[in-house]
Amino acid sequence: MRNIALQLMYVGTAYHGWQIQKNGATVQETLEQAVAKVVKHPVRFTGAGRTDAGVHAKVYIANFRTDCSIPCDRMPLAFNARLPEDIVVVSAREVSPGFNAIGSCIKKEYTYQVFNSRIRDAFYVNRAYFYPKHLDEGIMAHAAEQFVGTHDFAAVRDVGTNVRSTVRTVYYFDVAREGDLITLKVCANGFLYNMVRIMVGTVLYAAEGKLTPAEIGDILRRGNRVEAGPTVPPGGLYMTRLWYREPVGLDTDPEE
């Protein structure tokens, strides 16, 4: 039985997230149905993470097992012919039997986009958070720095899946502006439910003067969700980079 890893990209607007659910279309279900038609048997994918409804992925890894003999270099075209335009298989590769798209992943990067202008841009609808009040990216960057390191992130999670621990390590949380578009890139060894969106909301609160960057450390130490910022909308969030324990030969980390 072959273990195949796919690199995907998708626009999440039309889907109720990655994971199969009873109440609507998901990326996983759509992908499994398309791939099953090609390999001629039911398949079950393991994805790199549970992206929520409306969240996008510029880079996403999912693996499945098959006994089909289709060469990996032919899989993307075959699968894409049966997928909707908002889900794309970029590449495919046979990986080791023990590879698991989520269990073998050691770091993830998410990027959140804020369109900061008095006038909204129609092309950023469901692609960036429209925020008409001017934001100081310097204050935002200072606030974001407070999250870097190993902390208990219970204060910046919503109730979701059960986890053994709410301690995570954030390696960087960078803020940059280009014109009216502000991007916030955060990399960690794992993320709690809605953690990135609440971290961004807390950074925006700091930019608005509703709290100071220095207060964020105390908020994390107290672990009280109500002290942190709001959960910002999903349309501005993208999974953008992944790191794995073993080299999988996929274009997940082009800078290294």
XYZ file of N, CA and C in Angstrom:
768
model
N 0.849 -1.186 0.000
C 0.000 0.000 0.000
C 0.888 1.241 0.000
N 0.669 2.127 -0.945
C 1.478 3.349 -1.055
C 0.911 4.435 -0.125
N 1.811 5.233 0.440
C 1.425 6.394 1.234
C 1.751 7.626 0.406
N 0.728 8.358 -0.007
C 0.893 9.491 -0.923
C 0.598 10.788 -0.187
N 1.525 11.740 -0.280
C 1.321 13.075 0.286
C 1.044 14.049 -0.850
N -0.002 14.833 -0.694
C -0.358 15.857 -1.661
C -0.096 17.239 -1.078
N 0.443 18.112 -1.898
C 0.485 19.527 -1.534
C -0.701 20.198 -2.209
N -1.490 20.917 -1.406
C -2.709 21.563 -1.883
C -2.641 23.061 -1.659
N -3.523 23.766 -2.346
C -3.883 25.122 -1.977
C -5.392 25.235 -2.157
N -6.033 26.016 -1.316
C -7.471 26.169 -1.478
C -7.962 27.492 -0.903
N -9.052 27.952 -1.485
C -9.792 29.101 -0.978
C -10.934 28.536 -0.146
N -10.981 28.895 1.127
C -11.914 28.242 2.035
C -13.288 28.871 2.140
N -13.563 29.904 1.361
C -14.811 30.657 1.510
C -16.054 29.783 1.414
N -16.067 28.840 0.496
C -17.270 28.035 0.241
C -17.373 26.798 1.138
N -16.405 26.615 2.053
C -16.343 25.365 2.803
C -16.450 25.591 4.309
N -16.949 24.556 4.980
C -17.042 24.561 6.439
C -15.750 24.014 7.029
N -14.640 24.498 6.541
C -13.338 24.078 7.038
C -12.797 22.849 6.318
N -11.665 22.338 6.834
C -11.037 21.156 6.246
C -11.791 19.890 6.618
N -12.053 19.704 7.894
C -12.518 18.422 8.419
C -13.965 18.116 8.051
N -14.227 16.850 7.709
C -15.576 16.414 7.336
C -16.568 16.718 8.456
N -17.696 17.311 8.075
C -18.765 17.635 9.017
C -20.105 17.247 8.409
N -21.105 17.174 9.262
C -22.439 16.782 8.804
C -23.219 17.949 8.203
N -22.828 19.169 8.542
C -23.679 20.307 8.212
C -23.263 21.098 6.980
N -22.322 20.603 6.188
C -21.957 21.347 4.994
C -20.725 20.785 4.314
N -20.440 21.336 3.141
C -19.292 20.893 2.352
C -17.981 21.264 3.038
N -17.025 20.349 2.974
C -15.695 20.598 3.536
C -14.641 20.278 2.485
N -13.440 20.792 2.714
C -12.341 20.535 1.777
C -11.999 19.050 1.771
N -11.921 18.441 2.947
C -11.565 17.025 3.028
C -12.549 16.151 2.251
N -13.818 16.354 2.484
C -14.827 15.545 1.809
C -14.775 15.734 0.295
N -14.621 16.975 -0.144
C -14.556 17.268 -1.577
C -13.342 16.606 -2.204
N -12.213 16.664 -1.515
C -10.988 16.049 -2.021
C -11.109 14.533 -2.062
N -11.639 13.942 -1.005
C -11.763 12.483 -0.957
C -12.667 11.960 -2.068
N -13.741 12.654 -2.338
C -14.649 12.217 -3.401
C -13.975 12.296 -4.768
N -13.204 13.351 -5.014
C -12.524 13.504 -6.297
C -11.437 12.457 -6.484
N -10.624 12.244 -5.450
C -9.513 11.291 -5.553
C -10.034 9.866 -5.681
N -11.108 9.538 -4.980
C -11.673 8.185 -5.059
C -12.095 7.831 -6.475
N -12.562 8.812 -7.225
C -12.969 8.559 -8.610
C -11.774 8.204 -9.490
N -10.614 8.714 -9.128
C -9.411 8.456 -9.926
C -8.767 7.130 -9.537
N -8.618 6.879 -8.231
C -7.911 5.672 -7.780
C -8.827 4.452 -7.701
N -10.133 4.663 -7.882
C -11.116 3.571 -7.957
C -11.338 2.837 -6.633
N -11.155 3.534 -5.523
C -11.508 2.953 -4.228
C -11.695 4.105 -3.239
N -12.438 3.896 -2.158
C -12.613 4.958 -1.156
C -11.276 5.330 -0.521
N -11.113 6.593 -0.206
C -9.877 7.056 0.428
C -10.228 7.896 1.653
N -9.287 7.966 2.579
C -9.434 8.834 3.740
C -8.142 9.638 3.908
N -8.273 10.942 3.906
C -7.112 11.817 4.015
C -6.847 12.216 5.458
N -5.569 12.344 5.785
C -5.132 12.971 7.023
C -4.539 14.317 6.647
N -5.088 15.392 7.198
C -4.640 16.729 6.845
C -3.685 17.323 7.861
N -2.972 18.361 7.437
C -1.958 18.996 8.283
C -2.550 19.752 9.459
N -3.823 20.039 9.417
C -4.453 20.760 10.511
C -5.906 21.026 10.197
N -6.633 21.403 11.235
C -8.050 21.644 11.083
C -8.285 23.130 10.808
N -8.240 23.543 9.554
C -8.595 24.919 9.237
C -10.119 25.052 9.331
N -10.566 26.169 9.878
C -11.986 26.349 10.138
C -12.721 26.937 8.936
N -14.040 27.044 9.067
C -14.877 27.568 7.981
C -14.373 28.932 7.534
N -14.201 29.078 6.223
C -13.791 30.350 5.658
C -12.301 30.613 5.642
N -11.498 29.744 6.271
C -10.044 29.917 6.314
C -9.422 29.304 5.059
N -8.359 29.925 4.575
C -7.717 29.512 3.327
C -6.381 28.813 3.589
N -5.833 28.210 2.554
C -4.502 27.600 2.645
C -3.746 27.860 1.349
N -2.628 28.560 1.462
C -1.724 28.682 0.319
C -0.827 27.459 0.228
N -0.568 26.840 1.375
C 0.177 25.585 1.449
C -0.553 24.672 2.429
N -0.848 23.471 1.998
C -1.504 22.487 2.872
C -1.039 21.102 2.431
N -0.775 20.240 3.404
C -0.332 18.879 3.110
C -1.365 17.890 3.638
N -1.706 16.912 2.824
C -2.601 15.838 3.245
C -2.099 14.537 2.638
N -2.212 13.446 3.397
C -1.751 12.162 2.865
C -2.868 11.126 2.897
N -2.766 10.156 1.996
C -3.731 9.057 1.929
C -3.007 7.807 1.465
N -3.651 6.664 1.620
C -3.046 5.386 1.231
C -3.837 4.781 0.069
N -3.096 4.201 -0.850
C -3.735 3.648 -2.038
C -2.905 2.506 -2.600
N -3.575 1.598 -3.295
C -2.866 0.548 -4.013
C -2.869 0.803 -5.512
N -3.304 2.000 -5.910
C -3.307 2.327 -7.344
C -1.872 2.537 -7.828
N -1.643 2.333 -9.115
C -0.301 2.424 -9.682
C -0.059 3.709 -10.456
N -0.935 4.682 -10.340
C -0.765 5.943 -11.077
C 0.515 6.628 -10.614
N 1.399 7.019 -11.528
C 2.622 7.729 -11.133
C 2.272 9.052 -10.447
N 3.089 9.443 -9.477
C 2.798 10.662 -8.716
C 2.778 11.911 -9.596
N 3.618 11.923 -10.638
C 3.654 13.130 -11.467
C 2.388 13.316 -12.296
N 1.581 12.263 -12.398
C 0.322 12.376 -13.129
C -0.878 12.654 -12.225
N -0.679 12.486 -10.932
C -1.805 12.644 -10.013
C -2.394 14.048 -9.978
N -1.574 15.120 -9.922
C -2.179 16.455 -9.831
C -3.171 16.755 -10.953
N -2.810 16.484 -12.188
C -3.720 16.761 -13.297
C -4.972 15.900 -13.218
N -4.794 14.634 -12.846
C -5.941 13.726 -12.768
C -6.901 14.153 -11.658
N -6.354 14.532 -10.508
C -7.211 14.942 -9.393
C -7.857 16.299 -9.664
N -7.077 17.235 -10.201
C -7.606 18.577 -10.443
C -8.747 18.582 -11.458
N -8.735 17.627 -12.365
C -9.808 17.549 -13.360
C -11.154 17.239 -12.709
N -11.118 16.714 -11.486
C -12.350 16.337 -10.791
C -12.632 17.208 -9.564
N -11.793 18.212 -9.364
C -11.962 19.112 -8.231
C -12.537 20.450 -8.684
N -13.248 21.144 -7.795
C -13.688 22.506 -8.129
C -12.479 23.433 -8.225
N -12.676 24.595 -8.822
C -11.554 25.494 -9.094
C -10.913 26.060 -7.836
N -11.611 26.036 -6.709
C -11.054 26.635 -5.502
C -10.239 25.661 -4.658
N -10.040 24.438 -5.129
C -9.133 23.477 -4.503
C -8.184 22.963 -5.574
N -6.891 23.068 -5.337
C -5.896 22.673 -6.345
C -4.847 21.763 -5.721
N -4.578 20.636 -6.371
C -3.459 19.774 -5.999
C -2.231 20.278 -6.750
N -1.223 20.723 -6.014
C -0.023 21.303 -6.613
C 0.985 20.219 -6.986
N 1.142 19.230 -6.114
C 2.108 18.165 -6.365
C 1.753 16.944 -5.528
N 2.357 15.806 -5.890
C 2.132 14.553 -5.169
C 3.456 13.815 -5.060
N 3.619 13.112 -3.946
C 4.858 12.357 -3.758
C 4.602 11.176 -2.843
N 5.241 10.040 -3.162
C 5.154 8.891 -2.272
C 6.100 9.101 -1.098
N 5.580 8.931 0.110
C 6.360 9.174 1.319
C 6.479 7.871 2.113
N 7.229 7.913 3.198
C 7.456 6.712 3.993
C 6.152 6.235 4.629
N 6.041 4.935 4.941
C 4.805 4.406 5.512
C 4.375 5.096 6.802
N 5.335 5.598 7.561
C 5.012 6.221 8.842
C 4.672 7.692 8.759
N 4.758 8.261 7.564
C 4.475 9.693 7.441
C 3.008 9.979 7.704
N 2.773 11.032 8.461
C 1.423 11.471 8.794
C 1.393 12.986 8.693
N 0.480 13.534 7.903
C 0.497 14.960 7.590
C 0.386 15.850 8.815
N -0.301 15.378 9.859
C -0.388 16.187 11.075
C 0.608 15.724 12.131
N 0.766 14.419 12.306
C 1.657 13.908 13.344
C 3.123 14.147 13.056
N 3.487 14.219 11.777
C 4.887 14.434 11.405
C 5.246 15.906 11.264
N 4.269 16.787 11.446
C 4.492 18.225 11.284
C 5.035 18.800 12.589
N 6.133 19.554 12.495
C 6.751 20.103 13.704
C 6.515 21.595 13.873
N 6.254 22.318 12.801
C 5.971 23.749 12.889
C 4.973 24.128 11.798
N 4.175 25.159 12.099
C 3.232 25.681 11.120
C 3.285 27.201 11.135
N 3.035 27.778 9.980
C 2.925 29.228 9.880
C 1.567 29.606 9.316
N 0.925 30.557 9.982
C -0.298 31.162 9.471
C -0.041 32.637 9.189
N -0.723 33.149 8.185
C -0.654 34.573 7.855
C -2.054 35.157 7.904
N -2.180 36.288 8.591
C -3.468 36.980 8.634
C -3.327 38.317 7.918
N -4.303 38.641 7.065
C -4.287 39.867 6.288
C -5.357 40.836 6.789
N -4.934 42.082 6.987
C -5.847 43.161 7.364
C -5.778 44.235 6.289
N -6.923 44.574 5.695
C -6.958 45.663 4.721
C -7.352 46.923 5.469
N -6.348 47.796 5.674
C -6.512 48.958 6.537
C -6.664 50.230 5.705
N -7.906 50.537 5.374
C -8.213 51.700 4.540
C -9.617 52.181 4.873
N -9.879 53.445 4.655
C -11.230 53.972 4.900
C -12.229 53.423 3.886
N -11.735 53.078 2.698
C -12.585 52.533 1.637
C -12.221 51.072 1.421
N -13.216 50.211 1.471
C -12.935 48.790 1.291
C -12.578 48.486 -0.163
N -11.915 47.372 -0.353
C -11.503 46.900 -1.674
C -12.305 45.638 -1.988
N -13.065 45.669 -3.075
C -13.927 44.527 -3.406
C -13.137 43.246 -3.625
N -11.894 43.357 -4.051
C -11.096 42.172 -4.334
C -10.535 41.516 -3.074
N -10.688 42.175 -1.930
C -10.252 41.574 -0.670
C -11.424 41.043 0.155
N -12.634 41.073 -0.381
C -13.767 40.514 0.341
C -13.521 39.027 0.580
N -13.627 38.583 1.810
C -13.348 37.196 2.226
C -11.897 36.782 2.007
N -11.016 37.759 1.790
C -9.585 37.474 1.631
C -8.749 38.265 2.635
N -9.317 39.314 3.207
C -8.639 40.121 4.208
C -9.701 40.781 5.083
N -9.327 41.109 6.312
C -10.224 41.763 7.260
C -10.218 43.257 6.973
N -11.358 43.797 6.549
C -11.478 45.224 6.283
C -11.551 45.975 7.610
N -10.587 46.864 7.825
C -10.477 47.595 9.090
C -10.274 49.076 8.764
N -11.334 49.884 8.807
C -11.245 51.274 8.331
C -10.496 52.222 9.257
N -10.414 51.925 10.553
C -9.700 52.801 11.477
C -8.200 52.606 11.312
N -7.447 53.724 11.174
C -6.013 53.610 10.913
C -5.295 52.846 12.015
N -4.411 51.955 11.619
C -3.650 51.129 12.548
C -2.169 51.488 12.480
N -1.542 51.570 13.620
C -0.105 51.815 13.719
C 0.592 50.460 13.753
N 1.255 50.114 12.662
C 1.885 48.792 12.594
C 3.050 48.653 13.567
N 3.630 49.788 14.008
C 4.689 49.735 15.009
C 4.166 49.233 16.346
N 3.022 49.753 16.769
C 2.394 49.280 18.007
C 1.970 47.821 17.852
N 1.435 47.480 16.683
C 1.027 46.103 16.434
C 2.212 45.148 16.554
N 3.350 45.545 15.984
C 4.537 44.689 16.034
C 5.014 44.499 17.475
N 4.970 45.573 18.258
C 5.383 45.495 19.661
C 4.453 44.561 20.437
N 3.159 44.658 20.163
C 2.198 43.769 20.817
C 2.412 42.321 20.404
N 2.643 42.098 19.115
C 2.839 40.736 18.618
C 4.057 40.077 19.250
N 5.107 40.856 19.516
C 6.326 40.311 20.118
C 6.063 39.670 21.482
N 5.028 40.134 22.168
C 4.750 39.630 23.519
C 4.304 38.164 23.513
N 3.854 37.696 22.371
C 3.396 36.307 22.267
C 4.539 35.335 21.976
N 5.698 35.847 21.570
C 6.810 34.980 21.171
C 7.392 34.291 22.399
N 7.662 32.996 22.258
C 8.212 32.209 23.354
C 7.271 31.076 23.739
N 7.614 30.377 24.803
C 6.798 29.273 25.295
C 5.891 29.788 26.407
N 4.582 29.705 26.184
C 3.604 30.216 27.143
C 2.410 29.277 27.208
N 1.600 29.477 28.239
C 0.273 28.882 28.287
C -0.649 29.845 27.542
N -1.232 29.372 26.438
C -2.045 30.237 25.586
C -3.549 30.053 25.812
N -3.918 29.617 27.012
C -5.342 29.411 27.315
C -6.157 30.689 27.144
N -5.549 31.844 27.353
C -6.269 33.118 27.251
C -6.630 33.468 25.822
N -5.975 32.836 24.860
C -6.233 33.168 23.455
C -6.709 31.925 22.704
N -7.634 31.212 23.316
C -8.252 30.075 22.647
C -9.741 30.116 22.912
N -10.509 29.653 21.942
C -11.932 29.443 22.148
C -12.164 27.972 22.450
N -13.286 27.668 23.034
C -13.601 26.280 23.349
C -13.781 25.508 22.046
N -13.034 24.449 21.892
C -13.104 23.634 20.676
C -12.729 22.213 21.003
N -11.790 21.665 20.251
C -11.359 20.293 20.504
C -10.588 20.211 21.818
N -10.698 19.082 22.490
C -9.976 18.875 23.742
C -8.493 18.702 23.467
N -7.665 19.311 24.292
C -6.212 19.186 24.170
C -5.633 18.842 25.528
N -4.510 18.142 25.524
C -3.865 17.766 26.783
C -3.245 18.962 27.472
N -2.745 19.900 26.683
C -2.066 21.067 27.252
C -2.337 22.286 26.377
N -2.401 23.447 27.001
C -2.563 24.693 26.258
C -1.230 25.438 26.128
N -0.142 24.774 26.485
C 1.191 25.361 26.331
C 1.685 25.144 24.905
N 2.140 26.221 24.288
C 2.695 26.154 22.941
C 3.916 27.057 22.861
N 4.729 26.859 21.829
C 5.881 27.726 21.584
C 5.659 28.495 20.290
N 5.664 29.808 20.380
C 5.571 30.675 19.210
C 6.988 31.121 18.849
N 7.404 30.843 17.638
C 8.774 31.139 17.203
C 8.913 32.558 16.670
N 7.901 33.050 16.007
C 7.894 34.454 15.576
C 6.457 34.888 15.327
N 6.242 36.170 15.449
C 4.952 36.793 15.161
C 5.282 38.163 14.583
N 5.376 38.237 13.268
C 5.857 39.421 12.570
C 4.713 40.210 11.944
N 4.852 41.523 11.966
C 3.858 42.429 11.395
C 4.530 43.290 10.334
N 3.910 43.399 9.174
C 4.463 44.224 8.093
C 3.322 44.902 7.348
N 3.588 46.095 6.860
C 2.601 46.830 6.068
C 3.153 47.090 4.667
N 2.302 46.904 3.669
C 2.611 47.302 2.297
C 1.385 48.036 1.764
N 1.491 49.353 1.728
C 0.330 50.150 1.356
C -0.760 50.007 2.408
N -1.950 49.635 1.966
C -3.071 49.465 2.893
C -3.172 48.051 3.466
N -2.315 47.145 3.019
C -2.395 45.758 3.465
C -1.382 45.483 4.572
N -1.897 45.049 5.719
C -1.047 44.654 6.840
C -1.081 43.131 6.947
N 0.085 42.518 7.016
C 0.160 41.061 7.176
C 0.789 40.731 8.519
N 0.215 39.730 9.162
C 0.726 39.240 10.444
C 1.054 37.763 10.256
N 2.333 37.424 10.381
C 2.782 36.041 10.189
C 3.194 35.461 11.538
N 2.603 34.326 11.878
C 2.921 33.696 13.159
C 3.261 32.228 12.935
N 4.356 31.803 13.551
C 4.823 30.414 13.436
C 4.918 29.822 14.829
N 4.400 28.599 14.982
C 4.428 27.924 16.275
C 4.527 26.425 16.076
N 4.794 25.703 17.173
C 4.843 24.247 17.099
C 3.447 23.634 17.156
N 2.441 24.465 17.309
C 1.059 24.015 17.297
C 0.158 25.175 17.670
N -1.117 25.065 17.304
C -2.064 26.139 17.572
C -3.327 25.576 18.206
N -3.881 26.323 19.144
C -5.151 25.977 19.764
C -6.296 26.501 18.905
N -7.506 26.095 19.242
C -8.680 26.487 18.464
C -8.841 28.009 18.457
N -8.808 28.598 17.274
C -8.940 30.043 17.057
C -7.805 30.864 17.672
N -6.706 30.231 18.019
C -5.594 30.925 18.669
C -5.056 32.079 17.823
N -4.826 31.845 16.547
C -4.265 32.901 15.701
C -5.232 34.073 15.597
N -6.501 33.797 15.387
C -7.484 34.860 15.207
C -7.675 35.684 16.478
N -7.523 35.067 17.648
C -7.621 35.813 18.902
C -6.335 36.594 19.158
N -5.190 36.023 18.818
C -3.935 36.761 18.941
C -3.970 38.019 18.077
N -4.462 37.884 16.845
C -4.576 39.050 15.968
C -5.550 40.060 16.562
N -6.685 39.578 17.076
C -7.644 40.474 17.706
C -7.049 41.222 18.891
N -6.181 40.564 19.651
C -5.525 41.191 20.789
C -4.527 42.242 20.325
N -3.802 41.956 19.258
C -2.879 42.934 18.678
C -3.644 44.166 18.186
N -4.806 43.951 17.586
C -5.630 45.079 17.133
C -6.141 45.892 18.319
N -6.491 45.225 19.406
C -6.901 45.932 20.620
C -5.777 46.847 21.108
N -4.542 46.351 21.048
C -3.396 47.170 21.466
C -3.234 48.379 20.550
N -3.419 48.162 19.250
C -3.306 49.271 18.301
C -4.389 50.317 18.523
N -5.545 49.893 19.020
C -6.640 50.817 19.308
C -6.485 51.499 20.660
N -5.523 51.062 21.473
C -5.328 51.638 22.796
C -6.207 51.027 23.866
N -6.870 49.899 23.554
C -7.735 49.246 24.533
C -6.937 48.445 25.556
N -5.695 48.157 25.233
C -4.741 47.573 26.173
C -3.352 47.931 25.678
N -2.361 47.803 26.538
C -0.996 48.095 26.122
C -0.278 46.797 25.778
N 0.725 46.865 24.913
C 1.491 45.644 24.628
C 2.041 44.982 25.884
N 2.430 45.794 26.858
C 3.003 45.242 28.088
C 2.004 44.412 28.886
N 0.723 44.657 28.698
C -0.299 43.916 29.432
C -0.495 42.499 28.901
N -0.045 42.223 27.700
C -0.322 40.925 27.079
C 0.310 39.783 27.857
N 1.502 39.987 28.370
C 2.138 38.947 29.181
C 1.304 38.587 30.389
N 0.736 39.598 31.053
C -0.108 39.337 32.223
C -1.389 38.616 31.822
N -1.941 38.981 30.664
C -3.155 38.307 30.176
C -2.877 36.823 29.960
N -1.725 36.513 29.377
C -1.364 35.110 29.154
C -1.177 34.384 30.480
N -0.531 35.042 31.435
C -0.275 34.393 32.726
C -1.569 34.112 33.483
N -2.542 35.019 33.370
C -3.809 34.811 34.076
C -4.704 33.805 33.358
N -4.529 33.668 32.051
C -5.257 32.657 31.296
C -6.745 32.902 31.160
N -7.166 34.161 31.269
C -8.583 34.501 31.208
C -8.943 34.975 29.802
N -9.765 34.190 29.109
C -10.118 34.501 27.716
C -10.751 35.880 27.571
N -11.562 36.315 28.532
C -12.291 37.579 28.373
C -11.371 38.789 28.401
N -10.150 38.639 28.864
C -9.220 39.768 28.905
C -8.538 39.999 27.560
N -8.516 39.002 26.708
C -7.857 39.126 25.406
C -8.800 39.765 24.392
N -8.303 40.000 23.201
C -9.088 40.636 22.155
C -10.098 39.698 21.529
N -10.876 40.205 20.587
C -11.918 39.398 19.944
C -11.341 38.403 18.949
N -12.168 37.477 18.530
C -11.807 36.538 17.471
C -12.103 37.208 16.141
N -11.062 37.552 15.393
C -11.265 38.260 14.130
C -11.848 37.310 13.081
N -12.451 37.843 12.008
C -13.113 37.000 11.007
C -12.154 36.024 10.318
N -12.672 34.893 9.843
C -11.815 33.851 9.264
C -11.258 34.179 7.883
N -11.915 35.062 7.141
C -11.522 35.267 5.746
C -10.129 35.824 5.537
N -9.538 36.419 6.579
C -8.191 36.963 6.444
C -7.090 35.984 6.774
N -7.455 34.755 7.166
C -6.468 33.785 7.656
C -6.083 32.763 6.603
N -4.774 32.522 6.496
C -4.216 31.572 5.529
C -3.179 30.686 6.222
N -3.207 29.384 5.953
C -2.065 28.540 6.279
C -1.042 28.753 5.169
N 0.192 29.107 5.559
C 1.157 29.512 4.533
C 2.457 28.719 4.510
N 2.762 27.967 5.566
C 4.046 27.255 5.550
C 4.007 26.102 6.542
N 4.704 25.016 6.220
C 4.743 23.833 7.079
C 6.158 23.272 7.114
N 6.510 22.695 8.244
C 7.799 22.016 8.396
C 7.545 20.588 8.877
N 8.355 19.637 8.388
C 8.171 18.229 8.746
C 9.442 17.609 9.293
N 9.264 16.545 10.082
C 10.398 15.828 10.671
C 11.265 15.163 9.614
N 10.621 14.699 8.567
C 11.350 14.030 7.494
C 11.179 14.832 6.210
N 12.197 14.839 5.351
C 12.033 15.532 4.066
C 11.014 14.790 3.207
N 9.989 15.486 2.792
C 8.944 14.834 2.008
C 9.009 15.231 0.535
N 9.991 16.074 0.178
C 10.164 16.404 -1.222
C 9.077 17.285 -1.791
N 8.330 17.961 -0.928
C 7.261 18.830 -1.393
C 7.672 20.281 -1.212
N 7.030 21.172 -1.954
C 7.388 22.576 -1.928
C 6.709 23.278 -0.754
N 7.015 22.802 0.458
C 6.400 23.389 1.648
C 7.284 24.411 2.317
N 8.552 24.391 2.024
C 9.492 25.289 2.700
C 10.502 25.806 1.692
N 10.070 26.649 0.728
C 10.926 27.032 -0.382
C 12.119 27.890 -0.001
N 12.093 28.490 1.206
C 13.174 29.388 1.573
C 14.355 28.673 2.185
N 14.219 27.386 2.454
C 15.316 26.656 3.094
C 15.740 25.465 2.230
